[in-house]
């Protein structure tokens, strides 16, 4: 892989696009972001026409791989009839019904565009319902990049004042956060016990710590949150932007048997198009008819909702999750084996994996350790990975992809 075209494209892009790439997080890719001209199944082709096995898979959304024909034909039908209409259309309820069928705890949903926006809507519903202001979240859990939830906290920094994650953020709104530690049940119970004094409206939790180490919840953590929320009148919001429709059809709520009050979905829901949703109890969601603002020009646009409906129909087939699990297990055993050693290894929950160095440290969207050393070599051999060691599998990946990746790794990192 020459990578020349991507290097030149990045230089050119930097002259017209701030940072040279559409999201600051992507700029962390070393030696530079790959510039792609085509993506199909589990592969992308760069501007030179060189092919890569894609383990980034859009940073998570593409459970079915790139360009699933069933999703594309629904989208192409929709684009021929309308694009954005600014009023009601049948796909609003057809897609909503398809989502709610997969998420049995939800009575209704609200459409938004991105996970970041939908988290904001969910928190607004929780504040309106409780009359309280603050949100309990967990250190190093990512919930999008809006000011009020993006805190630059270290792993062990429970119950400390939240700090901005970067320059230019409003430090003022961070006072809305109370920060717990993922899987720290006594701390969560104590903070929830102080909900009235601390003015806590909601618990916001990524049920698998999916952006910093792929850590599963301990059996009693999620149930302690549920019980504590019930006892102290707090709204439990599950952020299923990563886990939704990936970890199981019904997401982490299904996998861990949890009934949240509200859940936020994005990524996998729309099969590669832009749409998110807040799903939840009717009394909470219906507050949008009683003074809670929820808006967005492109909310529920027909093109994205055609993708949502089609994706949901495909994901209703249990075989999808069998294939996804098989592909992920094959990757884990072949590639994990090639990488295992004193330097660290992969953690896996379903089709979500992350390489975690021996000291357990992972950058929240950052690069580190042995992984960082391997990334450029893997890219040069035709394997595209995320800078923070996360790996997203799809139904389109094959055992041959995993075998080839393991061989490349064995050459780059002989044991
Ligand atoms: C758990 C979680 N919540 C929310 C978001 C924000 O979603 P978006 O990037 O669509 O705004 C992300 C994005 O990666 C996420 O991982």
Tab-separated table of C-alpha atoms and ligand atoms in Angstrom:
chain	number	residue	atom	x	y	z
A	1	UNK	CA	0.000	0.000	0.000
A	2	UNK	CA	1.615	3.207	-1.106
A	3	UNK	CA	-0.581	5.541	0.959
A	4	UNK	CA	0.809	8.343	-1.205
A	5	UNK	CA	-2.619	9.459	-2.365
A	6	UNK	CA	-3.939	9.712	1.197
A	7	UNK	CA	-0.915	11.698	2.328
A	8	UNK	CA	-1.372	14.136	-0.569
A	9	UNK	CA	-5.151	14.295	-0.034
A	10	UNK	CA	-4.670	15.084	3.663
A	11	UNK	CA	-2.281	17.910	2.817
A	12	UNK	CA	-4.729	19.301	0.282
A	13	UNK	CA	-7.700	18.904	2.658
A	14	UNK	CA	-5.909	20.822	5.381
A	15	UNK	CA	-5.928	23.882	3.153
A	16	UNK	CA	-9.752	23.935	2.937
A	17	UNK	CA	-11.010	21.850	5.897
A	18	UNK	CA	-10.119	22.745	9.493
A	19	UNK	CA	-7.838	19.963	10.737
A	20	UNK	CA	-8.021	18.276	7.330
A	21	UNK	CA	-10.708	15.779	8.268
A	22	UNK	CA	-14.397	15.976	9.242
A	23	UNK	CA	-14.046	15.056	12.920
A	24	UNK	CA	-11.166	16.030	15.196
A	25	UNK	CA	-11.058	12.492	16.583
A	26	UNK	CA	-10.246	11.085	13.137
A	27	UNK	CA	-7.178	13.290	12.943
A	28	UNK	CA	-5.641	11.027	15.634
A	29	UNK	CA	-5.105	8.357	12.956
A	30	UNK	CA	-1.383	7.861	12.325
A	31	UNK	CA	0.492	8.584	10.162
A	32	UNK	CA	-2.558	10.416	8.748
A	33	UNK	CA	-6.191	9.570	7.985
A	34	UNK	CA	-6.823	7.218	5.077
A	35	UNK	CA	-8.731	8.840	2.219
A	36	UNK	CA	-11.266	6.428	0.766
A	37	UNK	CA	-12.907	6.399	-2.646
A	38	UNK	CA	-15.147	3.384	-2.222
A	39	UNK	CA	-16.433	1.145	0.577
A	40	UNK	CA	-18.174	-2.220	0.209
A	41	UNK	CA	-18.857	-4.991	2.700
A	42	UNK	CA	-15.905	-5.234	5.084
A	43	UNK	CA	-13.504	-3.377	2.785
A	44	UNK	CA	-12.550	0.142	1.757
A	45	UNK	CA	-10.459	1.222	-1.230
A	46	UNK	CA	-8.184	4.260	-1.007
A	47	UNK	CA	-7.714	6.921	-3.677
A	48	UNK	CA	-5.038	4.764	-5.341
A	49	UNK	CA	-7.431	1.810	-5.520
A	50	UNK	CA	-5.620	-0.196	-2.816
A	51	UNK	CA	-7.954	-2.344	-0.712
A	52	UNK	CA	-8.049	-2.455	3.116
A	53	UNK	CA	-9.928	-4.681	5.537
A	54	UNK	CA	-11.982	-2.179	7.494
A	55	UNK	CA	-12.204	-2.599	11.274
A	56	UNK	CA	-13.322	1.007	11.772
A	57	UNK	CA	-16.618	0.409	10.026
A	58	UNK	CA	-17.641	4.058	10.296
A	59	UNK	CA	-16.712	4.168	14.048
A	60	UNK	CA	-19.400	1.606	14.752
A	61	UNK	CA	-22.584	2.065	12.730
A	62	UNK	CA	-22.163	-0.584	10.039
A	63	UNK	CA	-23.261	-3.828	11.683
A	64	UNK	CA	-24.123	-5.104	8.182
A	65	UNK	CA	-20.929	-3.757	6.602
A	66	UNK	CA	-20.748	-1.056	3.939
A	67	UNK	CA	-23.477	-0.762	1.305
A	68	UNK	CA	-25.917	-3.455	2.357
A	69	UNK	CA	-28.129	-3.778	-0.757
A	70	UNK	CA	-31.388	-3.927	1.243
A	71	UNK	CA	-30.599	-0.632	2.956
A	72	UNK	CA	-29.378	0.993	-0.249
A	73	UNK	CA	-32.441	0.085	-2.263
A	74	UNK	CA	-34.772	1.505	0.434
A	75	UNK	CA	-32.715	4.697	0.506
A	76	UNK	CA	-32.663	5.024	-3.242
A	77	UNK	CA	-36.471	4.606	-3.402
A	78	UNK	CA	-36.850	7.316	-0.761
A	79	UNK	CA	-34.463	9.765	-2.434
A	80	UNK	CA	-36.442	9.480	-5.668
A	81	UNK	CA	-39.699	10.453	-3.939
A	82	UNK	CA	-38.551	13.104	-1.432
A	83	UNK	CA	-35.494	14.293	0.468
A	84	UNK	CA	-36.524	16.600	3.313
A	85	UNK	CA	-40.109	17.779	3.639
A	86	UNK	CA	-40.401	19.587	6.966
A	87	UNK	CA	-43.719	17.927	7.752
A	88	UNK	CA	-45.038	14.453	8.496
A	89	UNK	CA	-44.532	11.418	6.247
A	90	UNK	CA	-45.261	7.717	6.648
A	91	UNK	CA	-41.661	6.692	7.278
A	92	UNK	CA	-41.773	8.638	10.577
A	93	UNK	CA	-44.056	6.031	12.122
A	94	UNK	CA	-42.996	3.033	10.020
A	95	UNK	CA	-39.373	3.456	11.117
A	96	UNK	CA	-40.440	4.250	14.708
A	97	UNK	CA	-42.562	1.092	14.840
A	98	UNK	CA	-39.623	-0.947	13.547
A	99	UNK	CA	-37.297	0.488	16.220
A	100	UNK	CA	-39.817	0.042	19.040
A	101	UNK	CA	-40.393	-3.565	18.012
A	102	UNK	CA	-36.711	-4.210	18.724
A	103	UNK	CA	-36.676	-2.227	21.976
A	104	UNK	CA	-39.562	-3.563	24.031
A	105	UNK	CA	-39.107	-1.176	26.967
A	106	UNK	CA	-39.922	1.874	24.843
A	107	UNK	CA	-43.440	3.240	24.338
A	108	UNK	CA	-42.451	6.074	22.023
A	109	UNK	CA	-39.437	7.757	20.473
A	110	UNK	CA	-38.152	11.138	19.348
A	111	UNK	CA	-36.006	11.487	16.240
A	112	UNK	CA	-32.733	13.448	16.171
A	113	UNK	CA	-29.685	13.398	13.921
A	114	UNK	CA	-26.697	12.426	16.040
A	115	UNK	CA	-26.012	10.688	19.324
A	116	UNK	CA	-24.783	13.971	20.782
A	117	UNK	CA	-28.106	15.677	20.075
A	118	UNK	CA	-30.203	12.759	21.305
A	119	UNK	CA	-28.315	12.677	24.629
A	120	UNK	CA	-29.164	16.358	25.041
A	121	UNK	CA	-32.867	15.668	24.399
A	122	UNK	CA	-32.903	12.753	26.863
A	123	UNK	CA	-31.365	14.878	29.616
A	124	UNK	CA	-33.850	17.664	28.954
A	125	UNK	CA	-36.736	15.192	29.358
A	126	UNK	CA	-35.236	13.957	32.626
A	127	UNK	CA	-34.785	17.487	33.991
A	128	UNK	CA	-38.315	18.453	33.013
A	129	UNK	CA	-39.781	15.355	34.671
A	130	UNK	CA	-37.880	15.699	37.943
A	131	UNK	CA	-37.496	19.449	38.260
A	132	UNK	CA	-33.831	18.771	39.067
A	133	UNK	CA	-30.728	19.927	37.209
A	134	UNK	CA	-27.714	17.649	37.560
A	135	UNK	CA	-26.683	14.406	35.852
A	136	UNK	CA	-24.723	11.517	37.339
A	137	UNK	CA	-22.324	10.106	34.747
A	138	UNK	CA	-19.208	7.952	35.056
A	139	UNK	CA	-15.573	8.952	34.638
A	140	UNK	CA	-14.230	8.420	31.103
A	141	UNK	CA	-17.588	7.429	29.649
A	142	UNK	CA	-18.187	9.325	26.414
A	143	UNK	CA	-21.636	10.650	25.560
A	144	UNK	CA	-20.884	12.968	22.655
A	145	UNK	CA	-19.092	16.239	22.449
A	146	UNK	CA	-21.590	18.782	23.765
A	147	UNK	CA	-20.289	20.943	26.607
A	148	UNK	CA	-22.498	19.668	29.396
A	149	UNK	CA	-21.414	16.002	29.227
A	150	UNK	CA	-17.823	16.117	27.930
A	151	UNK	CA	-15.560	15.949	30.959
A	152	UNK	CA	-11.821	15.269	30.944
A	153	UNK	CA	-11.729	12.991	33.947
A	154	UNK	CA	-9.300	10.228	34.872
A	155	UNK	CA	-10.485	6.710	35.599
A	156	UNK	CA	-10.381	7.038	39.379
A	157	UNK	CA	-11.838	10.529	39.609
A	158	UNK	CA	-15.243	9.740	41.055
A	159	UNK	CA	-17.070	12.442	42.994
A	160	UNK	CA	-14.775	15.289	41.940
A	161	UNK	CA	-15.756	18.455	40.127
A	162	UNK	CA	-15.869	17.755	36.369
A	163	UNK	CA	-13.237	19.486	34.239
A	164	UNK	CA	-13.526	20.497	30.568
A	165	UNK	CA	-12.032	17.907	28.202
A	166	UNK	CA	-10.558	20.602	25.994
A	167	UNK	CA	-10.160	24.312	25.348
A	168	UNK	CA	-13.152	26.480	24.576
A	169	UNK	CA	-15.641	24.445	26.569
A	170	UNK	CA	-17.927	26.198	29.015
A	171	UNK	CA	-16.695	25.309	32.486
A	172	UNK	CA	-20.001	26.648	33.871
A	173	UNK	CA	-22.248	23.914	32.513
A	174	UNK	CA	-19.932	21.213	33.840
A	175	UNK	CA	-21.329	21.997	37.269
A	176	UNK	CA	-24.370	20.106	35.972
A	177	UNK	CA	-22.354	16.882	36.240
A	178	UNK	CA	-21.814	14.615	39.209
A	179	UNK	CA	-19.177	12.039	38.321
A	180	UNK	CA	-19.196	8.443	39.564
A	181	UNK	CA	-16.935	5.519	38.693
A	182	UNK	CA	-18.056	2.784	36.324
A	183	UNK	CA	-18.796	-0.410	38.274
A	184	UNK	CA	-18.283	1.312	41.647
A	185	UNK	CA	-21.557	0.291	43.300
A	186	UNK	CA	-20.997	1.846	46.765
A	187	UNK	CA	-20.125	5.236	45.247
A	188	UNK	CA	-23.142	5.130	42.895
A	189	UNK	CA	-25.428	4.206	45.798
A	190	UNK	CA	-24.041	7.009	47.932
A	191	UNK	CA	-24.390	9.623	45.179
A	192	UNK	CA	-27.915	8.493	44.342
A	193	UNK	CA	-28.778	8.576	48.057
A	194	UNK	CA	-27.844	12.275	47.953
A	195	UNK	CA	-29.953	12.981	44.845
A	196	UNK	CA	-32.191	15.540	46.479
A	197	UNK	CA	-29.357	17.563	48.065
A	198	UNK	CA	-27.223	17.249	44.926
A	199	UNK	CA	-30.167	17.997	42.630
A	200	UNK	CA	-29.686	14.863	40.485
A	201	UNK	CA	-32.261	14.465	37.696
A	202	UNK	CA	-30.721	11.602	35.713
A	203	UNK	CA	-28.170	8.842	35.624
A	204	UNK	CA	-26.523	8.742	32.193
A	205	UNK	CA	-24.675	5.488	31.609
A	206	UNK	CA	-23.043	3.751	28.678
A	207	UNK	CA	-23.934	0.223	29.838
A	208	UNK	CA	-20.656	-1.123	28.462
A	209	UNK	CA	-17.795	1.304	28.946
A	210	UNK	CA	-17.372	1.167	25.204
A	211	UNK	CA	-15.058	4.107	24.565
A	212	UNK	CA	-12.429	3.446	27.204
A	213	UNK	CA	-11.461	-0.181	27.600
A	214	UNK	CA	-14.611	-2.113	26.585
A	215	UNK	CA	-15.533	-2.962	30.139
A	216	UNK	CA	-18.661	-4.962	30.963
A	217	UNK	CA	-20.891	-3.862	33.805
A	218	UNK	CA	-20.645	-6.074	36.867
A	219	UNK	CA	-23.923	-7.892	37.522
A	220	UNK	CA	-24.842	-5.661	40.452
A	221	UNK	CA	-23.829	-2.288	38.930
A	222	UNK	CA	-26.731	-1.820	36.527
A	223	UNK	CA	-29.236	-3.223	38.998
A	224	UNK	CA	-27.932	-0.837	41.694
A	225	UNK	CA	-28.504	2.054	39.281
A	226	UNK	CA	-32.044	0.865	38.539
A	227	UNK	CA	-32.883	0.418	42.210
A	228	UNK	CA	-31.259	3.696	43.232
A	229	UNK	CA	-33.090	5.624	40.498
A	230	UNK	CA	-36.436	4.138	41.541
A	231	UNK	CA	-35.828	4.842	45.192
A	232	UNK	CA	-34.691	8.434	44.742
A	233	UNK	CA	-36.876	9.619	41.853
A	234	UNK	CA	-34.052	9.804	39.276
A	235	UNK	CA	-34.468	9.044	35.551
A	236	UNK	CA	-32.247	6.224	34.266
A	237	UNK	CA	-30.906	7.028	30.799
A	238	UNK	CA	-29.003	4.298	28.940
A	239	UNK	CA	-26.671	5.615	26.262
A	240	UNK	CA	-26.909	2.827	23.690
A	241	UNK	CA	-25.315	4.815	20.867
A	242	UNK	CA	-22.616	2.128	20.560
A	243	UNK	CA	-24.293	-0.881	22.130
A	244	UNK	CA	-27.744	-0.463	20.563
A	245	UNK	CA	-28.541	-3.020	17.836
A	246	UNK	CA	-24.915	-4.202	18.004
A	247	UNK	CA	-24.531	-6.020	21.328
A	248	UNK	CA	-27.938	-7.617	20.737
A	249	UNK	CA	-30.972	-6.631	18.707
A	250	UNK	CA	-32.386	-5.017	21.864
A	251	UNK	CA	-28.952	-3.656	22.797
A	252	UNK	CA	-27.444	-3.794	26.268
A	253	UNK	CA	-30.901	-3.487	27.856
A	254	UNK	CA	-31.735	-6.871	26.361
A	255	UNK	CA	-28.319	-8.410	27.055
A	256	UNK	CA	-28.257	-7.365	30.711
A	257	UNK	CA	-32.018	-7.536	31.351
A	258	UNK	CA	-32.349	-3.895	32.360
A	259	UNK	CA	-35.396	-1.644	31.968
A	260	UNK	CA	-34.232	1.967	31.567
A	261	UNK	CA	-36.592	4.946	31.580
A	262	UNK	CA	-35.011	6.390	28.441
A	263	UNK	CA	-32.434	5.037	25.967
A	264	UNK	CA	-30.449	6.843	23.340
A	265	UNK	CA	-29.713	5.169	19.996
A	266	UNK	CA	-27.687	6.296	16.984
A	267	UNK	CA	-24.983	4.654	14.912
A	268	UNK	CA	-26.177	1.096	14.088
A	269	UNK	CA	-29.825	2.114	13.917
A	270	UNK	CA	-29.512	3.776	10.515
A	271	UNK	CA	-27.141	1.407	8.701
A	272	UNK	CA	-24.662	4.131	7.740
A	273	UNK	CA	-27.021	7.098	7.453
A	274	UNK	CA	-27.480	9.924	9.941
A	275	UNK	CA	-30.235	9.454	12.489
A	276	UNK	CA	-30.577	9.000	16.232
A	277	UNK	CA	-33.456	8.517	18.636
A	278	UNK	CA	-34.475	8.793	22.261
A	279	UNK	CA	-36.730	5.894	23.162
A	280	UNK	CA	-38.647	5.662	26.397
A	281	UNK	CA	-41.656	5.809	28.624
A	282	UNK	CA	-44.631	7.655	27.150
A	283	UNK	CA	-44.993	10.001	30.139
A	284	UNK	CA	-41.370	11.150	29.713
A	285	UNK	CA	-41.348	11.396	25.916
A	286	UNK	CA	-44.754	13.089	25.736
A	287	UNK	CA	-43.342	16.079	27.591
A	288	UNK	CA	-42.473	17.423	24.124
A	289	UNK	CA	-46.160	18.312	23.910
A	290	UNK	CA	-45.966	20.085	27.276
A	291	UNK	CA	-43.231	22.654	26.901
A	292	UNK	CA	-40.041	20.580	26.441
A	293	UNK	CA	-38.268	21.851	23.321
A	294	UNK	CA	-37.168	19.295	20.734
A	295	UNK	CA	-36.325	20.500	17.241
A	296	UNK	CA	-34.089	19.932	14.217
A	297	UNK	CA	-34.499	20.665	10.511
A	298	UNK	CA	-33.237	17.233	9.501
A	299	UNK	CA	-34.892	15.202	12.289
A	300	UNK	CA	-36.794	12.271	10.761
A	301	UNK	CA	-35.765	13.113	7.211
A	302	UNK	CA	-37.177	10.502	4.807
A	303	UNK	CA	-33.814	9.400	3.435
A	304	UNK	CA	-32.386	8.504	6.838
A	305	UNK	CA	-35.639	6.978	8.026
A	306	UNK	CA	-35.815	4.739	4.966
A	307	UNK	CA	-32.373	3.518	6.058
A	308	UNK	CA	-33.565	3.048	9.656
A	309	UNK	CA	-36.632	1.071	8.655
A	310	UNK	CA	-34.715	-1.149	6.229
A	311	UNK	CA	-31.880	-1.721	8.714
A	312	UNK	CA	-34.320	-2.618	11.481
A	313	UNK	CA	-36.069	-5.125	9.220
A	314	UNK	CA	-32.760	-6.820	8.398
A	315	UNK	CA	-31.682	-6.834	12.060
A	316	UNK	CA	-34.948	-8.554	13.035
A	317	UNK	CA	-33.486	-11.805	11.666
A	318	UNK	CA	-31.751	-13.581	14.591
A	319	UNK	CA	-29.237	-15.050	12.157
A	320	UNK	CA	-27.641	-11.601	11.844
A	321	UNK	CA	-26.527	-11.793	15.467
A	322	UNK	CA	-25.338	-15.378	15.101
A	323	UNK	CA	-23.133	-14.387	12.154
A	324	UNK	CA	-21.913	-11.283	13.976
A	325	UNK	CA	-20.959	-13.321	17.020
A	326	UNK	CA	-19.239	-15.980	14.900
A	327	UNK	CA	-17.214	-13.392	12.982
A	328	UNK	CA	-16.246	-11.606	16.178
A	329	UNK	CA	-15.212	-14.815	17.935
A	330	UNK	CA	-13.094	-15.807	14.912
A	331	UNK	CA	-11.370	-12.427	14.887
A	332	UNK	CA	-10.777	-12.596	18.625
A	333	UNK	CA	-9.253	-16.043	18.563
A	334	UNK	CA	-7.083	-15.535	15.455
A	335	UNK	CA	-6.023	-11.918	15.805
A	336	UNK	CA	-6.131	-11.910	19.596
A	337	UNK	CA	-3.825	-14.875	19.594
A	338	UNK	CA	-1.361	-13.167	17.273
A	339	UNK	CA	-1.255	-10.134	19.585
A	340	UNK	CA	-1.516	-11.728	23.006
A	341	UNK	CA	1.491	-11.396	25.235
A	342	UNK	CA	2.935	-9.351	28.037
A	343	UNK	CA	2.104	-6.162	26.115
A	344	UNK	CA	-1.659	-6.568	26.513
A	345	UNK	CA	-4.541	-8.061	24.564
A	346	UNK	CA	-8.072	-7.669	23.272
A	347	UNK	CA	-11.150	-7.389	25.418
A	348	UNK	CA	-14.311	-8.449	23.649
A	349	UNK	CA	-18.003	-8.073	24.291
A	350	UNK	CA	-19.822	-9.383	21.229
A	351	UNK	CA	-18.754	-7.492	18.114
A	352	UNK	CA	-17.113	-4.712	20.112
A	353	UNK	CA	-13.438	-5.170	20.938
A	354	UNK	CA	-10.574	-3.056	22.180
A	355	UNK	CA	-6.876	-3.707	22.469
A	356	UNK	CA	-5.945	-2.868	26.039
A	357	UNK	CA	-2.269	-2.590	27.029
A	358	UNK	CA	-0.995	-4.609	29.994
A	359	UNK	CA	-1.312	-1.650	32.376
A	360	UNK	CA	-5.014	-1.377	31.474
A	361	UNK	CA	-4.685	2.186	30.162
A	362	UNK	CA	-6.650	3.189	27.093
A	363	UNK	CA	-6.935	6.646	25.642
A	364	UNK	CA	-10.463	7.955	25.384
A	365	UNK	CA	-10.393	8.122	21.584
A	366	UNK	CA	-6.585	8.426	21.756
A	367	UNK	CA	-3.593	6.422	20.745
A	368	UNK	CA	-1.248	4.587	23.042
A	369	UNK	CA	1.410	1.964	23.741
A	370	UNK	CA	2.104	-1.022	21.572
A	371	UNK	CA	-1.055	-0.467	19.561
A	372	UNK	CA	0.189	2.907	18.341
A	373	UNK	CA	3.424	1.246	17.187
A	374	UNK	CA	1.526	-1.378	15.193
A	375	UNK	CA	-1.067	0.876	13.580
A	376	UNK	CA	1.018	2.359	10.783
A	377	UNK	CA	2.422	-1.079	9.883
A	378	UNK	CA	-1.052	-2.589	9.782
A	379	UNK	CA	-2.281	0.219	7.575
A	380	UNK	CA	0.646	-0.244	5.220
A	381	UNK	CA	-0.274	-3.952	4.957
A	382	UNK	CA	-3.928	-3.190	4.142
A	383	UNK	CA	-5.705	-3.275	7.512
A	384	UNK	CA	-7.548	-0.196	8.752
A	385	UNK	CA	-7.957	0.069	12.535
A	386	UNK	CA	-9.043	2.784	14.955
A	387	UNK	CA	-6.354	4.775	16.748
A	388	UNK	CA	-7.569	3.792	20.219
A	389	UNK	CA	-7.402	0.032	19.609
A	390	UNK	CA	-11.122	-0.461	19.266
A	391	UNK	CA	-12.372	-2.901	16.675
A	392	UNK	CA	-15.872	-3.067	15.253
A	393	UNK	CA	-16.872	-6.253	13.461
A	394	UNK	CA	-19.728	-6.626	10.992
A	395	UNK	CA	-21.635	-9.460	9.364
A	396	UNK	CA	-19.590	-8.757	6.214
A	397	UNK	CA	-16.212	-9.700	7.749
A	398	UNK	CA	-15.013	-13.195	6.940
A	399	UNK	CA	-12.663	-15.725	8.497
A	400	UNK	CA	-10.305	-14.985	5.582
A	401	UNK	CA	-10.148	-11.329	6.704
A	402	UNK	CA	-9.236	-12.406	10.235
A	403	UNK	CA	-6.653	-14.921	8.997
A	404	UNK	CA	-4.975	-12.301	6.817
A	405	UNK	CA	-4.966	-9.817	9.699
A	406	UNK	CA	-3.434	-12.378	12.056
A	407	UNK	CA	-0.704	-13.168	9.512
A	408	UNK	CA	0.128	-9.489	9.074
A	409	UNK	CA	0.309	-9.029	12.823
A	410	UNK	CA	2.522	-12.044	13.280
A	411	UNK	CA	4.971	-10.491	10.803
A	412	UNK	CA	4.847	-7.065	12.433
A	413	UNK	CA	5.007	-8.314	15.982
A	414	UNK	CA	6.796	-11.681	16.097
A	415	UNK	CA	6.580	-13.489	19.423
B	1	LIG	C1	-21.560	6.044	23.815
B	1	LIG	C2	-21.686	7.208	22.896
B	1	LIG	N1	-22.638	8.122	23.108
B	1	LIG	C3	-22.813	9.184	22.294
B	1	LIG	C4	-21.993	9.377	21.198
B	1	LIG	C5	-22.187	10.569	20.315
B	1	LIG	O1	-22.728	10.193	19.096
B	1	LIG	P1	-22.464	11.065	17.773
B	1	LIG	O2	-21.016	10.933	17.430
B	1	LIG	O3	-23.400	10.478	16.765
B	1	LIG	O4	-22.844	12.472	18.119
B	1	LIG	C6	-20.991	8.443	20.928
B	1	LIG	C7	-20.096	8.608	19.761
B	1	LIG	O5	-19.166	7.887	19.524
B	1	LIG	C8	-20.821	7.349	21.802
B	1	LIG	O6	-19.835	6.454	21.591
